[in-house]
Tab-separated table of C-alpha atoms in Angstrom:
chain	number	residue	atom	x	y	z
A	1	UNK	CA	-4.720	-89.869	-12.695
A	2	UNK	CA	-8.267	-89.208	-12.767
A	3	UNK	CA	-9.710	-87.572	-15.930
A	4	UNK	CA	-10.726	-88.227	-19.726
A	5	UNK	CA	-7.545	-88.535	-22.148
A	6	UNK	CA	-6.872	-89.062	-25.185
A	7	UNK	CA	-4.622	-91.069	-27.853
A	8	UNK	CA	-2.354	-90.140	-29.758
A	9	UNK	CA	-2.120	-87.021	-29.451
A	10	UNK	CA	-0.878	-85.888	-32.708
A	11	UNK	CA	-1.337	-88.487	-35.928
A	12	UNK	CA	-0.445	-88.403	-39.399
A	13	UNK	CA	-1.618	-90.485	-42.045
A	14	UNK	CA	-2.322	-90.945	-45.735
A	15	UNK	CA	-5.540	-90.845	-47.253
A	16	UNK	CA	-7.884	-94.377	-47.339
A	17	UNK	CA	-5.832	-95.708	-44.205
A	18	UNK	CA	-7.648	-97.108	-41.380
A	19	UNK	CA	-7.227	-94.733	-38.606
A	20	UNK	CA	-8.136	-95.273	-34.695
A	21	UNK	CA	-8.597	-92.576	-32.215
A	22	UNK	CA	-8.990	-93.395	-28.339
A	23	UNK	CA	-10.556	-92.057	-25.286
A	24	UNK	CA	-10.883	-93.041	-21.736
A	25	UNK	CA	-12.353	-91.430	-18.501
A	26	UNK	CA	-11.979	-92.163	-15.278
A	27	UNK	CA	-15.185	-90.380	-13.284
A	28	UNK	CA	-17.925	-93.288	-14.535
A	29	UNK	CA	-20.055	-91.078	-17.005
A	30	UNK	CA	-22.657	-92.821	-18.788
A	31	UNK	CA	-22.575	-89.959	-21.844
A	32	UNK	CA	-19.471	-89.466	-24.074
A	33	UNK	CA	-19.203	-87.553	-26.821
A	34	UNK	CA	-16.964	-87.276	-29.919
A	35	UNK	CA	-16.503	-83.466	-31.805
A	36	UNK	CA	-14.316	-82.560	-34.368
A	37	UNK	CA	-12.874	-78.857	-34.150
A	38	UNK	CA	-12.112	-76.892	-37.254
A	39	UNK	CA	-11.581	-73.051	-38.167
A	40	UNK	CA	-15.138	-71.117	-39.392
A	41	UNK	CA	-16.809	-74.470	-38.245
A	42	UNK	CA	-16.454	-74.917	-34.277
A	43	UNK	CA	-17.504	-77.648	-33.123
A	44	UNK	CA	-19.607	-80.305	-34.619
A	45	UNK	CA	-20.942	-83.422	-32.615
A	46	UNK	CA	-19.679	-86.705	-34.462
A	47	UNK	CA	-20.910	-89.302	-32.522
A	48	UNK	CA	-22.530	-90.005	-29.075
A	49	UNK	CA	-22.977	-92.950	-26.852
A	50	UNK	CA	-25.500	-93.133	-23.632
A	51	UNK	CA	-24.295	-95.416	-22.084
A	52	UNK	CA	-22.022	-99.073	-23.025
A	53	UNK	CA	-23.289	-100.503	-26.357
A	54	UNK	CA	-25.696	-97.363	-27.148
A	55	UNK	CA	-24.574	-94.651	-29.324
A	56	UNK	CA	-25.956	-92.549	-32.173
A	57	UNK	CA	-24.754	-90.802	-34.976
A	58	UNK	CA	-24.822	-87.056	-33.722
A	59	UNK	CA	-24.080	-84.084	-37.055
A	60	UNK	CA	-21.554	-85.431	-39.153
A	61	UNK	CA	-20.848	-89.521	-38.587
A	62	UNK	CA	-20.219	-90.005	-42.242
A	63	UNK	CA	-16.655	-92.187	-42.387
A	64	UNK	CA	-16.591	-92.530	-38.559
A	65	UNK	CA	-17.815	-95.851	-36.862
A	66	UNK	CA	-17.699	-95.891	-32.744
A	67	UNK	CA	-18.206	-98.535	-30.253
A	68	UNK	CA	-18.314	-98.684	-26.416
A	69	UNK	CA	-18.565	-101.721	-25.226
A	70	UNK	CA	-17.198	-100.876	-21.717
A	71	UNK	CA	-18.343	-97.238	-20.103
A	72	UNK	CA	-14.959	-95.736	-19.474
A	73	UNK	CA	-13.403	-96.320	-23.128
A	74	UNK	CA	-14.894	-94.452	-26.898
A	75	UNK	CA	-12.244	-95.201	-29.478
A	76	UNK	CA	-13.870	-93.935	-33.135
A	77	UNK	CA	-12.391	-94.831	-36.122
A	78	UNK	CA	-12.104	-93.452	-39.156
A	79	UNK	CA	-12.883	-96.417	-41.595
A	80	UNK	CA	-11.048	-95.053	-44.672
A	81	UNK	CA	-8.991	-91.905	-43.835
A	82	UNK	CA	-9.741	-88.611	-46.272
A	83	UNK	CA	-8.195	-85.494	-46.202
A	84	UNK	CA	-11.186	-83.598	-44.927
A	85	UNK	CA	-10.815	-85.585	-41.757
A	86	UNK	CA	-8.126	-83.727	-41.454
A	87	UNK	CA	-9.036	-81.920	-37.537
A	88	UNK	CA	-8.838	-81.413	-33.683
A	89	UNK	CA	-11.009	-84.408	-32.129
A	90	UNK	CA	-11.690	-83.962	-28.773
A	91	UNK	CA	-14.046	-86.426	-26.705
A	92	UNK	CA	-16.191	-85.355	-23.849
A	93	UNK	CA	-18.075	-86.778	-21.328
A	94	UNK	CA	-21.058	-86.242	-19.137
A	95	UNK	CA	-22.462	-87.627	-16.230
A	96	UNK	CA	-25.589	-87.012	-17.478
A	97	UNK	CA	-26.881	-85.252	-21.046
A	98	UNK	CA	-27.843	-81.759	-21.244
A	99	UNK	CA	-28.453	-78.929	-18.504
A	100	UNK	CA	-27.419	-78.376	-15.799
A	101	UNK	CA	-24.310	-80.962	-16.468
A	102	UNK	CA	-21.409	-79.444	-17.731
A	103	UNK	CA	-19.611	-82.065	-20.195
A	104	UNK	CA	-15.563	-82.582	-19.903
A	105	UNK	CA	-13.080	-82.613	-22.473
A	106	UNK	CA	-9.715	-84.095	-23.295
A	107	UNK	CA	-7.232	-82.661	-24.152
A	108	UNK	CA	-7.416	-83.816	-27.960
A	109	UNK	CA	-5.773	-84.853	-30.928
A	110	UNK	CA	-4.662	-83.520	-33.860
A	111	UNK	CA	-5.062	-85.726	-37.159
A	112	UNK	CA	-3.274	-85.065	-40.380
A	113	UNK	CA	-4.497	-86.848	-43.361
A	114	UNK	CA	-1.471	-86.681	-46.287
B	1	UNK	CA	-33.488	-75.256	-35.485
B	2	UNK	CA	-31.437	-73.874	-32.415
B	3	UNK	CA	-28.470	-72.045	-32.820
B	4	UNK	CA	-25.801	-70.170	-31.146
B	5	UNK	CA	-23.797	-66.628	-32.873
B	6	UNK	CA	-21.245	-65.004	-31.217
B	7	UNK	CA	-18.982	-62.192	-32.682
B	8	UNK	CA	-16.233	-62.567	-34.739
B	9	UNK	CA	-12.962	-62.113	-33.072
B	10	UNK	CA	-10.234	-62.347	-32.878
B	11	UNK	CA	-10.386	-59.880	-29.906
B	12	UNK	CA	-6.934	-58.156	-28.207
B	13	UNK	CA	-7.245	-55.987	-25.490
B	14	UNK	CA	-4.423	-54.274	-22.908
B	15	UNK	CA	-4.547	-55.973	-19.578
B	16	UNK	CA	-6.964	-54.594	-17.029
B	17	UNK	CA	-9.306	-53.382	-19.858
B	18	UNK	CA	-13.111	-54.388	-20.283
B	19	UNK	CA	-13.684	-57.195	-21.597
B	20	UNK	CA	-17.601	-58.331	-23.460
B	21	UNK	CA	-17.862	-61.381	-26.089
B	22	UNK	CA	-21.515	-60.891	-27.316
B	23	UNK	CA	-23.617	-64.342	-27.647
B	24	UNK	CA	-27.000	-64.620	-28.792
B	25	UNK	CA	-28.832	-67.930	-29.414
B	26	UNK	CA	-31.740	-68.822	-31.313
B	27	UNK	CA	-33.833	-72.002	-29.147
B	28	UNK	CA	-37.104	-73.565	-28.855
B	29	UNK	CA	-38.446	-74.204	-25.736
B	30	UNK	CA	-35.946	-72.794	-22.869
B	31	UNK	CA	-32.184	-74.161	-23.378
B	32	UNK	CA	-29.769	-73.609	-20.417
B	33	UNK	CA	-26.478	-71.169	-21.618
B	34	UNK	CA	-22.980	-72.092	-21.231
B	35	UNK	CA	-19.419	-70.672	-21.718
B	36	UNK	CA	-16.586	-72.790	-22.126
B	37	UNK	CA	-13.194	-71.719	-22.584
B	38	UNK	CA	-10.149	-73.076	-24.100
B	39	UNK	CA	-6.815	-72.173	-23.140
B	40	UNK	CA	-3.910	-72.970	-26.035
B	41	UNK	CA	-3.601	-76.782	-26.737
B	42	UNK	CA	-5.972	-77.872	-24.029
B	43	UNK	CA	-9.927	-79.083	-24.651
B	44	UNK	CA	-12.815	-77.117	-23.428
B	45	UNK	CA	-13.900	-76.749	-20.288
B	46	UNK	CA	-16.695	-75.180	-18.663
B	47	UNK	CA	-16.433	-71.618	-17.401
B	48	UNK	CA	-20.224	-70.320	-16.622
B	49	UNK	CA	-23.783	-71.984	-17.077
B	50	UNK	CA	-27.467	-70.655	-15.887
B	51	UNK	CA	-30.154	-72.423	-16.425
B	52	UNK	CA	-33.189	-69.963	-16.744
B	53	UNK	CA	-33.668	-66.419	-17.928
B	54	UNK	CA	-32.416	-63.673	-15.616
B	55	UNK	CA	-29.874	-66.124	-13.932
B	56	UNK	CA	-26.101	-64.973	-13.550
B	57	UNK	CA	-23.307	-67.485	-14.039
B	58	UNK	CA	-19.775	-66.660	-12.834
B	59	UNK	CA	-16.607	-67.570	-12.421
B	60	UNK	CA	-12.707	-66.148	-12.247
B	61	UNK	CA	-14.302	-63.011	-12.963
B	62	UNK	CA	-16.605	-63.892	-15.457
B	63	UNK	CA	-20.109	-62.982	-15.698
B	64	UNK	CA	-22.917	-63.591	-17.695
B	65	UNK	CA	-26.849	-62.978	-17.916
B	66	UNK	CA	-29.074	-65.335	-19.212
B	67	UNK	CA	-31.602	-62.929	-21.159
B	68	UNK	CA	-34.364	-64.052	-22.693
B	69	UNK	CA	-35.533	-60.893	-24.002
B	70	UNK	CA	-33.184	-60.320	-26.357
B	71	UNK	CA	-32.168	-64.147	-26.492
B	72	UNK	CA	-28.061	-63.219	-25.099
B	73	UNK	CA	-25.702	-64.305	-23.006
B	74	UNK	CA	-22.845	-61.621	-23.380
B	75	UNK	CA	-20.029	-62.726	-21.724
B	76	UNK	CA	-18.033	-59.903	-18.853
B	77	UNK	CA	-15.207	-59.834	-16.989
B	78	UNK	CA	-14.236	-55.869	-15.863
B	79	UNK	CA	-10.094	-56.144	-16.104
B	80	UNK	CA	-8.564	-58.760	-18.218
B	81	UNK	CA	-5.233	-60.396	-17.466
B	82	UNK	CA	-3.135	-61.953	-19.688
B	83	UNK	CA	-3.695	-64.818	-18.203
B	84	UNK	CA	-7.233	-64.902	-20.087
B	85	UNK	CA	-5.894	-65.408	-23.422
B	86	UNK	CA	-7.844	-68.243	-24.890
B	87	UNK	CA	-10.799	-68.866	-26.861
B	88	UNK	CA	-14.667	-68.571	-25.183
B	89	UNK	CA	-17.343	-70.982	-26.565
B	90	UNK	CA	-20.777	-69.749	-25.992
B	91	UNK	CA	-22.987	-72.659	-25.845
B	92	UNK	CA	-26.334	-73.893	-25.006
B	93	UNK	CA	-28.247	-77.025	-24.094
B	94	UNK	CA	-32.325	-77.783	-25.019
B	95	UNK	CA	-33.888	-80.842	-26.110
B	96	UNK	CA	-33.796	-82.492	-29.469
B	97	UNK	CA	-37.466	-82.777	-31.274
B	98	UNK	CA	-35.410	-86.120	-33.099
B	99	UNK	CA	-33.724	-87.975	-30.386
B	100	UNK	CA	-35.935	-86.695	-27.118
B	101	UNK	CA	-32.329	-85.853	-25.551
B	102	UNK	CA	-30.688	-82.945	-24.775
B	103	UNK	CA	-28.315	-81.630	-27.380
B	104	UNK	CA	-25.255	-79.088	-26.590
B	105	UNK	CA	-24.703	-76.602	-29.267
B	106	UNK	CA	-21.540	-75.018	-29.696
B	107	UNK	CA	-21.114	-71.218	-31.150
B	108	UNK	CA	-17.955	-71.008	-33.447
B	109	UNK	CA	-16.136	-69.914	-30.718
B	110	UNK	CA	-13.881	-66.173	-29.709
B	111	UNK	CA	-10.318	-65.510	-29.702
B	112	UNK	CA	-9.376	-63.431	-27.057
B	113	UNK	CA	-5.840	-61.963	-26.938
B	114	UNK	CA	-4.408	-60.010	-23.876
B	115	UNK	CA	-0.980	-58.555	-24.086
B	116	UNK	CA	0.239	-56.522	-21.320
């Protein structure tokens, strides 16, 4: 199916464990993004990527690592999960950056760190 | 820096009521403005957009006009339906002086519940 998918949709893990959230898009969009959504904070950008092998930090990158070896995939890794990383994570893609190009969002991954 | 402010929610309306969700922004230069909608259990999707002053974006009965003089982009709908229950995010896109890329900034979201 065309679109942007995320896996897993739900994840429960323990403090200190490594977790990887997957994101896959079928449009060959150049730009991909990772956001976290928390009550009271709205959406905050963690990392973004302009193309394969090009990534850059967003607003809240600490504790996260990304890679982009292929255009269609943009995994997000929590190297050592902390309770403060409990959140809903959204991946998005865009043909180009900024206006007037919209971002297309995946369905989200709800992560709970115990 | 650039920012987006939205009215506090949650907002509860009866079906067929008039909806206004206020959005104001702070930005240098000439940002583009967006409204995204998030239905329960889903990701965000673009509802409408406007790229220059006085532009009106519209979609699915929703409208918003880019008002540069008041730095606002209020979302309106004349008659809401139960199916409009969702969280609405105002957003702007403007050049980021640190990276030269356009950066999208989202407001905190406004939750809307429409009751029959």
